[in-house]
Tab-separated table of C-alpha atoms in Angstrom:
chain	number	residue	atom	x	y	z
A	275	MET	CA	-19.863	22.183	1.215
A	276	SER	CA	-18.996	25.693	-0.240
A	277	ARG	CA	-16.237	25.050	-2.604
A	278	ARG	CA	-14.096	27.840	-0.676
A	279	SER	CA	-13.969	25.600	2.202
A	280	GLU	CA	-12.308	22.849	0.376
A	281	ARG	CA	-9.408	24.793	-0.962
A	282	HIS	CA	-8.210	24.871	2.232
A	283	ASP	CA	-8.773	20.984	2.255
A	284	GLU	CA	-4.807	20.473	0.728
A	285	THR	CA	-1.960	22.642	0.752
A	286	ALA	CA	0.069	22.736	-1.938
A	287	PRO	CA	2.528	19.984	-3.363
A	288	LEU	CA	6.366	20.540	-3.145
A	289	GLU	CA	7.639	23.350	-5.620
A	290	GLY	CA	10.492	21.556	-6.764
A	291	GLY	CA	11.426	19.664	-3.720
A	292	HIS	CA	15.256	19.693	-3.005
A	293	ALA	CA	15.814	19.576	-6.336
A	294	ALA	CA	14.367	23.354	-6.171
A	295	ALA	CA	17.662	24.431	-4.583
A	296	THR	CA	19.756	21.864	-7.211
A	297	ASP	CA	17.931	22.082	-10.099
A	298	ASP	CA	17.243	24.844	-12.511
A	299	ARG	CA	14.560	23.126	-14.535
A	300	THR	CA	10.639	25.568	-14.351
A	301	PRO	CA	9.200	23.579	-11.533
A	302	PRO	CA	5.623	21.487	-13.003
A	303	ARG	CA	2.495	23.414	-13.543
A	304	HIS	CA	0.704	21.720	-10.357
A	305	ALA	CA	4.027	22.849	-7.921
A	306	ARG	CA	3.509	26.402	-8.938
A	307	GLY	CA	0.631	27.378	-7.296
A	308	ARG	CA	-2.198	26.578	-4.806
A	309	ARG	CA	-5.641	24.568	-6.457
A	310	ARG	CA	-8.142	22.733	-4.939
A	311	ARG	CA	-7.517	18.526	-4.842
A	312	VAL	CA	-10.272	15.898	-3.518
A	313	VAL	CA	-8.505	12.718	-2.661
A	314	VAL	CA	-10.393	9.670	-2.942
A	315	LEU	CA	-10.181	6.141	-3.737
A	316	PRO	CA	-11.104	5.023	-7.051
A	317	ALA	CA	-8.732	2.913	-8.257
A	318	VAL	CA	-8.703	0.426	-5.476
A	319	ALA	CA	-12.323	0.418	-5.506
A	320	GLY	CA	-12.353	-0.495	-9.747
A	321	VAL	CA	-10.244	-3.461	-9.601
A	322	LEU	CA	-11.067	-5.126	-6.477
A	323	ALA	CA	-15.347	-4.701	-7.991
A	324	ALA	CA	-13.606	-6.185	-11.308
A	325	LEU	CA	-11.959	-9.394	-10.060
A	326	LEU	CA	-14.684	-9.899	-7.299
A	327	LEU	CA	-17.507	-9.515	-10.289
A	328	LEU	CA	-15.371	-11.400	-13.177
A	329	THR	CA	-14.813	-14.514	-10.472
A	330	GLY	CA	-18.290	-14.914	-9.525
A	331	GLY	CA	-19.852	-13.652	-12.658
A	332	TYR	CA	-18.677	-13.347	-15.439
A	333	ALA	CA	-20.141	-16.184	-17.327
A	334	THR	CA	-23.636	-14.067	-17.597
A	335	TYR	CA	-21.793	-10.937	-18.809
A	336	SER	CA	-19.863	-10.086	-21.859
A	337	TYR	CA	-15.940	-9.878	-21.186
A	338	ASN	CA	-15.271	-8.421	-24.599
A	339	ARG	CA	-17.552	-5.409	-23.506
A	340	PHE	CA	-15.931	-5.503	-20.225
A	341	VAL	CA	-12.298	-5.143	-21.206
A	342	GLY	CA	-13.452	-3.161	-24.500
A	343	GLY	CA	-14.125	-0.045	-21.853
A	344	VAL	CA	-10.808	-0.072	-20.019
A	345	THR	CA	-8.458	2.320	-21.671
A	346	HIS	CA	-4.733	1.505	-21.794
A	347	VAL	CA	-1.683	3.012	-21.520
A	348	ASP	CA	1.951	2.124	-21.710
A	349	ALA	CA	3.002	2.455	-18.081
A	350	ILE	CA	5.237	0.020	-17.190
A	351	PRO	CA	8.823	0.922	-17.143
A	352	SER	CA	11.536	-0.772	-19.716
A	353	ALA	CA	13.361	-3.971	-17.561
A	354	GLY	CA	16.302	-2.495	-15.861
A	355	ASP	CA	14.615	1.121	-14.943
A	356	ASP	CA	12.591	0.033	-11.728
A	357	GLY	CA	16.096	-0.238	-9.771
A	358	ASP	CA	16.090	-3.502	-7.385
A	359	ASP	CA	15.224	-6.633	-8.291
A	360	ASP	CA	11.864	-8.478	-7.703
A	361	VAL	CA	11.955	-9.918	-3.929
A	362	ASP	CA	8.405	-12.001	-4.304
A	363	GLY	CA	9.323	-14.071	-7.537
A	364	VAL	CA	5.830	-14.894	-9.392
A	365	ALA	CA	3.854	-13.050	-7.197
A	366	GLN	CA	1.583	-9.987	-8.543
A	367	ASN	CA	1.844	-6.598	-7.738
A	368	ILE	CA	-0.013	-4.345	-8.933
A	369	LEU	CA	-0.137	-0.537	-8.793
A	370	LEU	CA	-3.224	0.892	-8.164
A	371	VAL	CA	-3.512	4.821	-8.696
A	372	GLY	CA	-6.903	7.307	-7.653
A	373	ASP	CA	-6.191	11.128	-9.217
A	374	ASP	CA	-8.132	14.354	-8.535
A	375	HIS	CA	-8.303	14.477	-12.603
A	376	ARG	CA	-12.363	14.544	-13.443
A	377	PRO	CA	-12.205	13.551	-17.245
A	378	ASP	CA	-14.224	15.679	-20.239
A	379	ASN	CA	-17.154	13.247	-20.413
A	380	ALA	CA	-18.321	13.913	-16.717
A	381	THR	CA	-20.983	15.780	-17.042
A	382	PRO	CA	-22.325	19.272	-14.893
A	383	ASP	CA	-24.575	17.092	-12.774
A	384	GLU	CA	-22.224	14.444	-11.648
A	385	LEU	CA	-19.243	17.192	-10.660
A	386	ALA	CA	-22.075	18.844	-8.618
A	387	LEU	CA	-22.501	15.686	-6.975
A	388	LEU	CA	-19.043	15.620	-6.094
A	389	SER	CA	-19.491	19.272	-4.628
A	390	THR	CA	-16.252	19.823	-7.263
A	391	ASP	CA	-16.030	21.063	-10.335
A	392	SER	CA	-13.807	21.122	-13.778
A	393	ASP	CA	-10.138	20.925	-13.198
A	394	GLY	CA	-8.672	22.295	-16.348
A	395	GLY	CA	-6.783	18.602	-16.605
A	396	ALA	CA	-4.072	19.148	-13.847
A	397	SER	CA	-4.142	15.693	-12.231
A	398	ASN	CA	-2.252	14.683	-8.785
A	399	THR	CA	-2.327	10.467	-7.708
A	400	ASP	CA	-3.632	11.090	-3.818
A	401	THR	CA	-4.509	7.526	-3.774
A	402	MET	CA	-1.524	4.893	-3.672
A	403	ILE	CA	-1.797	1.506	-3.042
A	404	VAL	CA	-0.106	-1.615	-3.603
A	405	LEU	CA	-2.097	-4.534	-4.292
A	406	HIS	CA	0.273	-7.784	-3.632
A	407	ILE	CA	-1.512	-11.195	-4.582
A	408	PRO	CA	0.998	-14.033	-3.582
A	409	ALA	CA	1.115	-16.932	-6.429
A	410	ASP	CA	-1.619	-19.281	-4.513
A	411	GLY	CA	-4.113	-16.333	-4.626
A	412	SER	CA	-5.640	-17.150	-1.238
A	413	SER	CA	-4.911	-13.983	0.114
A	414	ALA	CA	-4.247	-10.249	-0.750
A	415	THR	CA	-2.825	-7.121	0.568
A	416	LEU	CA	-3.813	-3.441	0.582
A	417	ILE	CA	-0.437	-1.931	0.808
A	418	SER	CA	-1.064	1.408	1.154
A	419	MET	CA	1.846	4.569	0.440
A	420	PRO	CA	1.050	8.632	1.902
A	421	ARG	CA	1.257	10.433	-0.568
A	422	ASP	CA	2.958	12.993	1.295
A	423	SER	CA	5.546	10.321	1.833
A	424	TYR	CA	8.642	12.546	1.400
A	425	VAL	CA	10.856	10.114	-1.403
A	426	GLU	CA	13.282	10.457	-3.950
A	427	ILE	CA	11.686	11.122	-7.122
A	428	PRO	CA	14.330	9.444	-10.116
A	429	GLY	CA	15.633	12.882	-11.646
A	430	TYR	CA	13.772	15.243	-9.751
A	431	GLY	CA	15.547	15.042	-6.037
A	432	GLN	CA	13.319	14.782	-2.993
A	433	ASN	CA	9.398	15.509	-3.460
A	434	LYS	CA	6.158	14.475	-2.042
A	435	LEU	CA	4.872	11.172	-3.777
A	436	ASN	CA	1.902	12.116	-5.442
A	437	ALA	CA	3.879	14.660	-7.461
A	438	ALA	CA	5.931	11.928	-9.330
A	439	TYR	CA	3.141	11.463	-11.831
A	440	SER	CA	2.292	14.745	-13.056
A	441	LEU	CA	6.195	15.574	-12.888
A	442	GLY	CA	6.398	12.613	-15.303
A	443	LYS	CA	3.728	13.080	-17.518
A	444	GLU	CA	4.954	17.164	-17.725
A	445	SER	CA	8.484	16.253	-18.507
A	446	GLY	CA	7.736	13.197	-21.270
A	447	GLY	CA	4.318	14.821	-22.546
A	448	SER	CA	2.022	11.780	-22.106
A	449	GLU	CA	0.373	10.211	-19.447
A	450	ALA	CA	2.846	7.200	-20.043
A	451	ALA	CA	5.582	8.936	-19.118
A	452	GLY	CA	4.159	10.115	-15.518
A	453	ALA	CA	2.665	6.515	-15.050
A	454	GLN	CA	6.198	5.037	-15.565
A	455	LEU	CA	8.112	7.940	-13.180
A	456	LEU	CA	5.372	6.924	-10.757
A	457	ILE	CA	6.095	3.325	-10.836
A	458	GLN	CA	9.976	4.177	-10.769
A	459	THR	CA	9.336	6.135	-7.431
A	460	VAL	CA	7.323	3.012	-5.439
A	461	GLN	CA	9.724	0.588	-7.072
A	462	ASN	CA	12.728	1.973	-5.723
A	463	LEU	CA	10.791	3.279	-2.344
A	464	THR	CA	9.311	-0.438	-1.862
A	465	GLY	CA	11.757	-2.925	-3.045
A	466	LEU	CA	8.566	-4.432	-5.176
A	467	THR	CA	8.704	-4.913	-9.045
A	468	MET	CA	5.275	-3.819	-10.352
A	469	ASP	CA	3.650	-6.109	-12.626
A	470	HIS	CA	0.619	-4.049	-13.451
A	471	TYR	CA	-0.902	-0.519	-13.234
A	472	VAL	CA	-4.381	0.541	-12.736
A	473	ARG	CA	-5.361	4.378	-12.418
A	474	VAL	CA	-9.270	5.472	-11.976
A	475	SER	CA	-10.295	9.470	-11.728
A	476	LEU	CA	-12.218	11.111	-8.852
A	477	ILE	CA	-15.392	10.724	-11.652
A	478	GLY	CA	-14.497	6.655	-11.920
A	479	PHE	CA	-14.901	6.019	-7.970
A	480	TYR	CA	-18.052	7.274	-7.615
A	481	ARG	CA	-19.211	5.600	-10.626
A	482	VAL	CA	-18.856	2.219	-9.143
A	483	VAL	CA	-20.239	2.756	-5.586
A	484	ASP	CA	-23.205	4.692	-6.912
A	485	ALA	CA	-23.568	1.058	-9.361
A	486	LEU	CA	-22.674	-1.265	-6.207
A	487	GLY	CA	-25.580	0.579	-3.992
A	488	PRO	CA	-25.702	1.967	-0.681
A	489	VAL	CA	-22.876	0.401	1.641
A	490	ASP	CA	-23.194	-0.009	5.643
A	491	VAL	CA	-20.086	1.642	7.150
A	492	CYS	CA	-19.920	2.150	11.463
A	493	LEU	CA	-18.126	4.571	13.435
A	494	ASN	CA	-17.400	4.238	16.593
A	495	GLN	CA	-18.317	8.212	17.181
A	496	ALA	CA	-20.184	10.389	15.062
A	497	ALA	CA	-18.241	12.447	12.149
A	498	VAL	CA	-18.859	16.128	11.444
A	499	ASP	CA	-16.067	17.946	8.938
A	500	SER	CA	-17.105	20.647	6.448
A	501	PHE	CA	-14.358	20.315	4.207
A	502	SER	CA	-15.193	16.785	3.239
A	503	GLY	CA	-18.984	16.709	3.998
A	504	VAL	CA	-19.374	14.529	5.963
A	505	ASN	CA	-21.903	14.076	8.422
A	506	LEU	CA	-22.540	11.181	10.146
A	507	PRO	CA	-23.816	9.843	13.501
A	508	ALA	CA	-21.868	7.328	15.738
A	509	GLY	CA	-23.190	3.073	14.554
A	510	VAL	CA	-24.217	1.995	11.642
A	511	SER	CA	-25.200	4.032	8.390
A	512	THR	CA	-26.179	3.650	5.086
A	513	LEU	CA	-23.552	5.921	2.607
A	514	ASP	CA	-24.723	6.531	-1.267
A	515	ALA	CA	-22.176	7.152	-3.565
A	516	LYS	CA	-21.701	11.011	-2.633
A	517	GLN	CA	-21.704	9.943	1.257
A	518	ALA	CA	-19.046	7.487	0.416
A	519	LEU	CA	-16.710	9.913	-1.324
A	520	SER	CA	-17.116	12.386	1.900
A	521	PHE	CA	-16.261	9.391	4.370
A	522	VAL	CA	-13.394	8.302	2.594
A	523	ARG	CA	-12.182	11.853	1.749
A	524	GLN	CA	-12.319	12.781	5.532
A	525	ARG	CA	-9.384	14.216	7.306
A	526	HIS	CA	-10.071	17.176	9.549
A	527	GLY	CA	-10.826	16.034	13.106
A	528	LEU	CA	-9.600	12.489	12.631
A	529	PRO	CA	-6.323	12.805	15.373
A	530	GLY	CA	-3.652	11.529	12.261
A	531	GLY	CA	-5.422	13.118	9.683
A	532	ASP	CA	-4.052	11.665	6.318
A	533	LEU	CA	-2.645	8.668	8.074
A	534	ASP	CA	-6.606	7.846	9.928
A	535	ARG	CA	-7.652	8.539	6.184
A	536	GLN	CA	-6.358	6.005	4.852
A	537	VAL	CA	-7.747	3.656	8.166
A	538	ARG	CA	-10.936	4.981	6.793
A	539	GLN	CA	-10.323	4.015	2.808
A	540	GLN	CA	-8.918	0.817	4.121
A	541	TYR	CA	-12.256	-0.575	6.105
A	542	PHE	CA	-14.497	1.363	3.367
A	543	LEU	CA	-12.949	-1.262	0.717
A	544	SER	CA	-13.302	-4.273	3.769
A	545	VAL	CA	-17.154	-3.185	3.764
A	546	GLU	CA	-16.960	-2.853	-0.092
A	547	ALA	CA	-15.538	-6.129	-0.505
A	548	ARG	CA	-18.334	-8.016	1.189
A	549	LYS	CA	-20.660	-5.959	-0.483
A	550	ILE	CA	-19.715	-7.209	-4.333
A	551	LEU	CA	-19.558	-10.882	-2.905
A	552	SER	CA	-23.021	-10.672	-1.812
A	553	ALA	CA	-26.010	-12.699	-3.460
A	554	GLY	CA	-27.848	-9.398	-3.855
A	555	THR	CA	-25.189	-8.727	-6.343
A	556	LEU	CA	-23.735	-11.739	-8.224
A	557	LEU	CA	-27.195	-12.934	-8.269
A	558	ASN	CA	-28.544	-9.724	-9.725
A	559	PRO	CA	-27.369	-9.968	-13.882
A	560	THR	CA	-28.675	-6.387	-13.985
A	561	LYS	CA	-26.737	-4.828	-11.088
A	562	LEU	CA	-23.534	-7.034	-12.320
A	563	GLY	CA	-23.655	-5.523	-15.728
A	564	SER	CA	-24.348	-1.849	-14.247
A	565	VAL	CA	-21.127	-2.352	-12.055
A	566	LEU	CA	-19.039	-3.408	-14.784
A	567	ASP	CA	-19.926	-1.006	-17.084
A	568	ALA	CA	-18.931	1.643	-14.396
A	569	VAL	CA	-15.632	-0.075	-13.411
A	570	SER	CA	-14.587	-0.400	-17.209
A	571	SER	CA	-15.624	3.073	-18.377
A	572	SER	CA	-13.750	4.975	-15.562
A	573	MET	CA	-10.181	2.338	-16.087
A	574	GLU	CA	-6.471	3.010	-17.372
A	575	THR	CA	-4.187	-0.155	-17.265
A	576	ASP	CA	-1.088	-1.542	-18.587
A	577	SER	CA	-1.865	-3.430	-21.491
A	578	GLY	CA	-1.025	-6.722	-20.475
A	579	LEU	CA	-3.219	-6.614	-17.238
A	580	ASN	CA	-5.731	-9.758	-18.122
A	581	PHE	CA	-8.656	-9.030	-16.053
A	582	LEU	CA	-10.319	-13.077	-16.666
A	583	GLN	CA	-6.846	-14.313	-15.932
A	584	LEU	CA	-6.105	-12.601	-12.523
A	585	ALA	CA	-9.585	-13.223	-11.321
A	586	ASN	CA	-9.102	-16.889	-12.157
A	587	GLN	CA	-5.920	-16.839	-9.763
A	588	VAL	CA	-8.134	-15.333	-6.859
A	589	LYS	CA	-11.316	-17.490	-7.430
A	590	ASN	CA	-10.993	-18.486	-3.641
A	591	LEU	CA	-10.105	-15.296	-2.375
A	592	ARG	CA	-12.673	-14.211	0.440
A	593	PRO	CA	-13.202	-10.588	2.170
A	594	GLU	CA	-11.410	-11.654	5.090
A	595	ASN	CA	-8.309	-12.307	3.807
A	596	VAL	CA	-8.214	-9.154	1.755
A	597	ARG	CA	-5.735	-7.030	4.589
A	598	SER	CA	-4.458	-3.509	5.481
A	599	ALA	CA	-1.142	-2.391	5.659
A	600	THR	CA	0.115	1.138	5.484
A	601	ILE	CA	4.345	1.811	4.837
A	602	PRO	CA	6.319	2.379	7.811
A	603	ILE	CA	6.635	6.183	8.828
A	604	LEU	CA	8.662	7.712	11.270
A	605	GLY	CA	6.623	10.705	11.701
A	606	THR	CA	4.993	13.772	10.159
A	607	PRO	CA	7.541	16.996	10.458
A	608	THR	CA	7.317	19.855	8.930
A	609	ILE	CA	10.364	20.794	6.837
A	610	SER	CA	11.573	23.912	5.212
A	611	VAL	CA	11.756	23.726	2.040
A	612	GLY	CA	13.408	26.963	-0.041
A	613	GLY	CA	12.604	28.723	2.723
A	614	SER	CA	8.614	27.784	3.190
A	615	PRO	CA	7.251	25.186	5.726
A	616	LEU	CA	6.094	22.337	4.031
A	617	SER	CA	4.469	19.188	6.261
A	618	ILE	CA	5.289	16.065	4.886
A	619	VAL	CA	5.096	12.320	5.935
A	620	GLU	CA	8.604	10.791	6.875
A	621	VAL	CA	8.854	7.923	5.464
A	622	ASP	CA	10.951	5.398	8.182
A	623	LYS	CA	13.453	3.484	4.850
A	624	GLY	CA	15.485	1.613	6.990
A	625	ALA	CA	12.472	-0.465	8.458
A	626	MET	CA	10.843	-0.374	4.834
A	627	PRO	CA	12.700	-4.346	3.851
A	628	GLY	CA	11.396	-6.297	6.622
A	629	PHE	CA	7.937	-4.227	6.461
A	630	ILE	CA	7.895	-5.923	3.108
A	631	GLN	CA	9.232	-8.908	3.982
A	632	GLY	CA	6.762	-9.456	6.680
A	633	LEU	CA	4.191	-8.897	4.007
A	634	VAL	CA	5.375	-11.130	0.734
A	635	GLY	CA	7.782	-13.685	2.944
A	636	PRO	CA	11.324	-14.459	3.408
A	637	PRO	CA	13.400	-15.305	0.485
A	638	GLN	CA	13.033	-19.574	0.001
A	639	ALA	CA	17.211	-19.742	-0.421
A	640	TYR	CA	16.771	-18.203	3.366
A	641	THR	CA	13.809	-20.716	4.513
A	642	ASP	CA	15.860	-23.814	3.170
A	643	ALA	CA	19.208	-22.339	5.200
A	644	VAL	CA	20.601	-23.831	8.207
A	645	ALA	CA	22.053	-21.648	10.610
A	646	ALA	CA	25.877	-21.552	10.636
A	647	ALA	CA	28.179	-22.008	13.827
A	648	PRO	CA	28.349	-18.391	15.138
A	649	ALA	CA	32.548	-19.021	14.981
A	650	ASP	CA	31.762	-19.034	11.292
A	651	VAL	CA	30.081	-16.132	11.440
A	652	SER	CA	31.737	-12.081	10.574
A	653	VAL	CA	28.510	-9.823	11.613
A	654	SER	CA	28.625	-5.754	12.761
A	655	VAL	CA	26.521	-3.646	14.231
A	656	ALA	CA	24.898	-0.425	13.329
A	657	ASN	CA	23.017	1.993	16.110
A	658	ALA	CA	20.034	3.337	14.195
A	659	SER	CA	18.138	3.104	18.143
A	660	GLY	CA	18.853	7.092	19.221
A	661	VAL	CA	20.361	4.789	22.243
A	662	THR	CA	23.940	5.688	23.140
A	663	GLY	CA	26.108	2.774	23.118
A	664	ALA	CA	23.172	0.000	21.561
A	665	ALA	CA	25.715	-0.497	19.028
A	666	THR	CA	28.390	-1.154	21.184
A	667	THR	CA	26.340	-3.498	23.577
A	668	ALA	CA	25.399	-5.513	21.198
A	669	THR	CA	28.398	-6.342	19.679
A	670	GLU	CA	30.019	-7.255	22.887
A	671	ALA	CA	27.266	-9.531	23.606
A	672	LEU	CA	26.955	-11.501	20.144
A	673	ALA	CA	31.356	-11.331	20.358
A	674	ALA	CA	30.707	-13.797	23.627
A	675	ALA	CA	28.137	-16.242	22.223
A	676	GLY	CA	30.803	-16.694	19.933
A	677	PHE	CA	30.308	-14.725	16.800
A	678	VAL	CA	33.319	-12.928	14.973
A	679	THR	CA	32.516	-9.287	15.086
A	680	GLY	CA	33.241	-6.463	13.762
A	681	ALA	CA	33.707	-2.319	14.744
A	682	PRO	CA	29.860	-1.240	15.765
A	683	THR	CA	28.939	1.920	13.646
A	684	SER	CA	25.657	4.364	13.841
A	685	ALA	CA	22.928	4.594	11.238
A	686	SER	CA	19.986	7.070	10.241
A	687	ALA	CA	16.979	6.989	13.094
A	688	THR	CA	14.551	3.668	12.220
A	689	ALA	CA	12.195	1.921	14.243
A	690	ALA	CA	12.604	-1.507	13.494
A	691	THR	CA	15.708	-3.568	14.368
A	692	VAL	CA	16.776	-5.281	10.825
A	693	VAL	CA	19.347	-8.448	10.163
A	694	ASN	CA	21.074	-7.531	6.831
A	695	TYR	CA	23.076	-9.754	5.029
A	696	PRO	CA	24.485	-10.186	1.246
A	697	ALA	CA	22.931	-12.968	-1.134
A	698	GLY	CA	24.796	-16.127	-0.500
A	699	GLN	CA	24.998	-15.543	3.416
A	700	GLU	CA	21.273	-17.083	4.553
A	701	ALA	CA	22.939	-19.885	7.032
A	702	GLN	CA	25.235	-16.966	8.580
A	703	ALA	CA	21.981	-14.701	8.828
A	704	LYS	CA	19.712	-17.418	10.432
A	705	ALA	CA	22.208	-17.622	13.481
A	706	VAL	CA	22.422	-13.768	13.853
A	707	ALA	CA	18.660	-13.554	13.821
A	708	ALA	CA	18.147	-16.444	16.054
A	709	TYR	CA	20.319	-13.810	18.817
A	710	LEU	CA	17.849	-11.178	18.132
A	711	PRO	CA	13.996	-12.313	18.575
A	712	GLY	CA	11.687	-9.922	16.701
A	713	ALA	CA	14.037	-9.160	14.317
A	714	VAL	CA	14.106	-9.121	10.413
A	715	ALA	CA	17.077	-10.741	8.205
A	716	VAL	CA	16.900	-9.270	4.942
A	717	ALA	CA	18.630	-10.258	1.707
A	718	SER	CA	20.525	-6.311	0.952
A	719	SER	CA	22.754	-5.848	-1.734
A	720	GLN	CA	24.084	-3.202	0.556
A	721	VAL	CA	25.908	-5.347	2.303
A	722	THR	CA	29.063	-7.849	1.702
A	723	ALA	CA	28.123	-9.202	5.409
A	724	VAL	CA	25.513	-9.245	7.839
A	725	THR	CA	24.821	-6.269	9.373
A	726	VAL	CA	22.430	-5.550	12.002
A	727	VAL	CA	20.818	-2.046	12.454
A	728	LEU	CA	19.522	-1.819	15.724
A	729	GLY	CA	15.673	0.166	15.610
A	730	SER	CA	14.129	1.806	18.419
A	731	ASP	CA	12.015	-1.211	19.153
A	732	GLY	CA	14.216	-2.496	21.604
A	733	ILE	CA	15.220	-5.728	20.346
A	734	THR	CA	18.598	-6.895	21.949
A	735	VAL	CA	20.582	-9.817	22.208
A	736	GLN	CA	19.381	-12.688	23.912
A	737	PRO	CA	20.328	-16.778	23.644
A	738	PRO	CA	18.072	-18.346	21.753
A	739	VAL	CA	15.570	-20.018	23.642
A	740	THR	CA	15.735	-23.964	23.337
A	741	GLU	CA	13.337	-26.342	23.956
A	742	THR	CA	13.814	-28.458	26.912
A	743	PRO	CA	13.069	-32.318	26.490
A	744	GLU	CA	10.727	-34.013	29.239
A	745	PRO	CA	12.402	-36.585	31.507
A	746	SER	CA	11.359	-40.248	29.675
A	747	THR	CA	9.259	-42.655	31.501
A	748	PRO	CA	11.373	-46.020	32.682
A	749	ALA	CA	11.323	-48.640	30.498
A	750	GLU	CA	9.136	-50.956	32.995
A	751	THR	CA	6.278	-48.671	33.233
A	752	THR	CA	6.261	-47.228	28.945
A	753	ALA	CA	2.986	-47.690	27.500
A	754	PRO	CA	2.758	-48.342	23.780
A	755	GLU	CA	2.149	-45.617	22.326
A	756	ALA	CA	-0.748	-45.447	19.262
A	757	THR	CA	0.019	-43.964	15.940
A	758	VAL	CA	-1.017	-40.919	15.351
A	759	ALA	CA	-1.696	-39.040	12.066
A	760	PRO	CA	0.782	-35.558	12.178
A	761	GLU	CA	-1.638	-32.406	11.917
A	762	PRO	CA	-1.527	-30.614	9.037
A	763	ALA	CA	0.515	-27.625	8.584
A	764	PRO	CA	-1.895	-24.420	9.675
A	765	THR	CA	-2.202	-22.228	6.780
A	766	PRO	CA	-0.548	-18.725	7.636
A	767	THR	CA	-2.209	-15.997	8.333
A	768	PRO	CA	-1.717	-13.177	5.966
A	769	ALA	CA	0.050	-9.783	7.033
A	770	GLY	CA	-1.533	-6.588	7.712
A	771	THR	CA	-4.766	-5.794	9.106
A	772	SER	CA	-8.351	-7.431	8.310
A	773	TYR	CA	-11.699	-5.569	9.311
A	774	ALA	CA	-14.120	-8.177	10.445
A	775	ALA	CA	-17.816	-8.359	9.406
A	776	GLY	CA	-19.497	-5.687	11.132
A	777	ALA	CA	-16.134	-3.975	12.884
A	778	CYS	CA	-16.735	0.119	13.856
A	779	ILE	CA	-13.907	3.032	13.435
A	780	ASN	CA	-12.926	6.221	14.813
């Protein structure tokens, strides 16, 4: 791949976003001109490698040596700066960041292997994934956030998500300031509180994968892309570190562009997790030490992250329970900013609360609540479906079911139907949700009563389904029943996508 072709792999970040029209501050350096950028997947690879390897083999390796190589930064904002309340309690949320910065200690040979050169010290965060680990550590969900997501960056207006780190760093004069602004932005976007932060550079990804050794991937069809350098046949291919970098970077030639590239990244993580947990890694002290050295020397974290404690929490985690999901979006339109066209990812903000709750589970108060009687519930309906009259129809149906209804309204377009409710009205929300099968009930500080927001998913008001009891057998013919112990409740399946061993993708 030539360096000239690589320059066309990306457009420049937004020059100030909407803030450019309302804010006379000088745009940050990264927004003032085009520069070549490389999209990678380093932080996720690094943290998964560390957790899984420490779980299986830290006794054969010096933990102090590992943590001694990790760089720490004051990344977590102080309480009260994060916007929304913590919706998932004691679960762990780790913001994993992969950036395109090439560190000063990268050798010319390493940079050549990456088909790149020194970047002059600038950095954009091109991979941003929240690693969500529930309290019992039985599963993990990787929540991907497209770097071109058009979001509100506190203090800077609308901009692409991957600009938040650079804006904070240049304004605050430190990497800590960049990390804190990025975390505030992600917390406001998702409603999840970030407990920890991990950042790994481009060269870090290469070093981790190189130490881990060749990784097998499978494609349904051949992939050739001069921009990323990928050149793979259909079927199974064994990738070295350089080929792996090309594999997770490919965007051109994929129907969904950047969104399909996220699928590549999620798939690669699943394959890598199995590689890490294989006997060839865990029972090989030399390889184990090399991978952990590569991880620690390439990683930057908040000072409160204790890898050994976290590894112990996920000691029973299996690759099939590492799942992937992407935040809901409405499309990838091109908008006009300052008279110039800009391609963005439009986030479905209305669907975000329900999406997050689908991953972390409902609050205990909602789970424990008993549905109220319809006559004791006040509910209003907002139409965000794009279907004329949908809110009026739903309001009339709820009124016919006995609910106290307010006047129908309209709302910004969204895909998913949601039942929003204020804290303390869990019973009322559960009553309404029973009439909207498929809708998610979400606690919200933005409403004062139960409010249904109709999305374009086609969910309509329907009477709750009740099970009809089977006719009883006459007493004289009833045989005595044996006492049978109840079956244990099945373990819930984590939300998201899990790539089975040997799976192939496009």
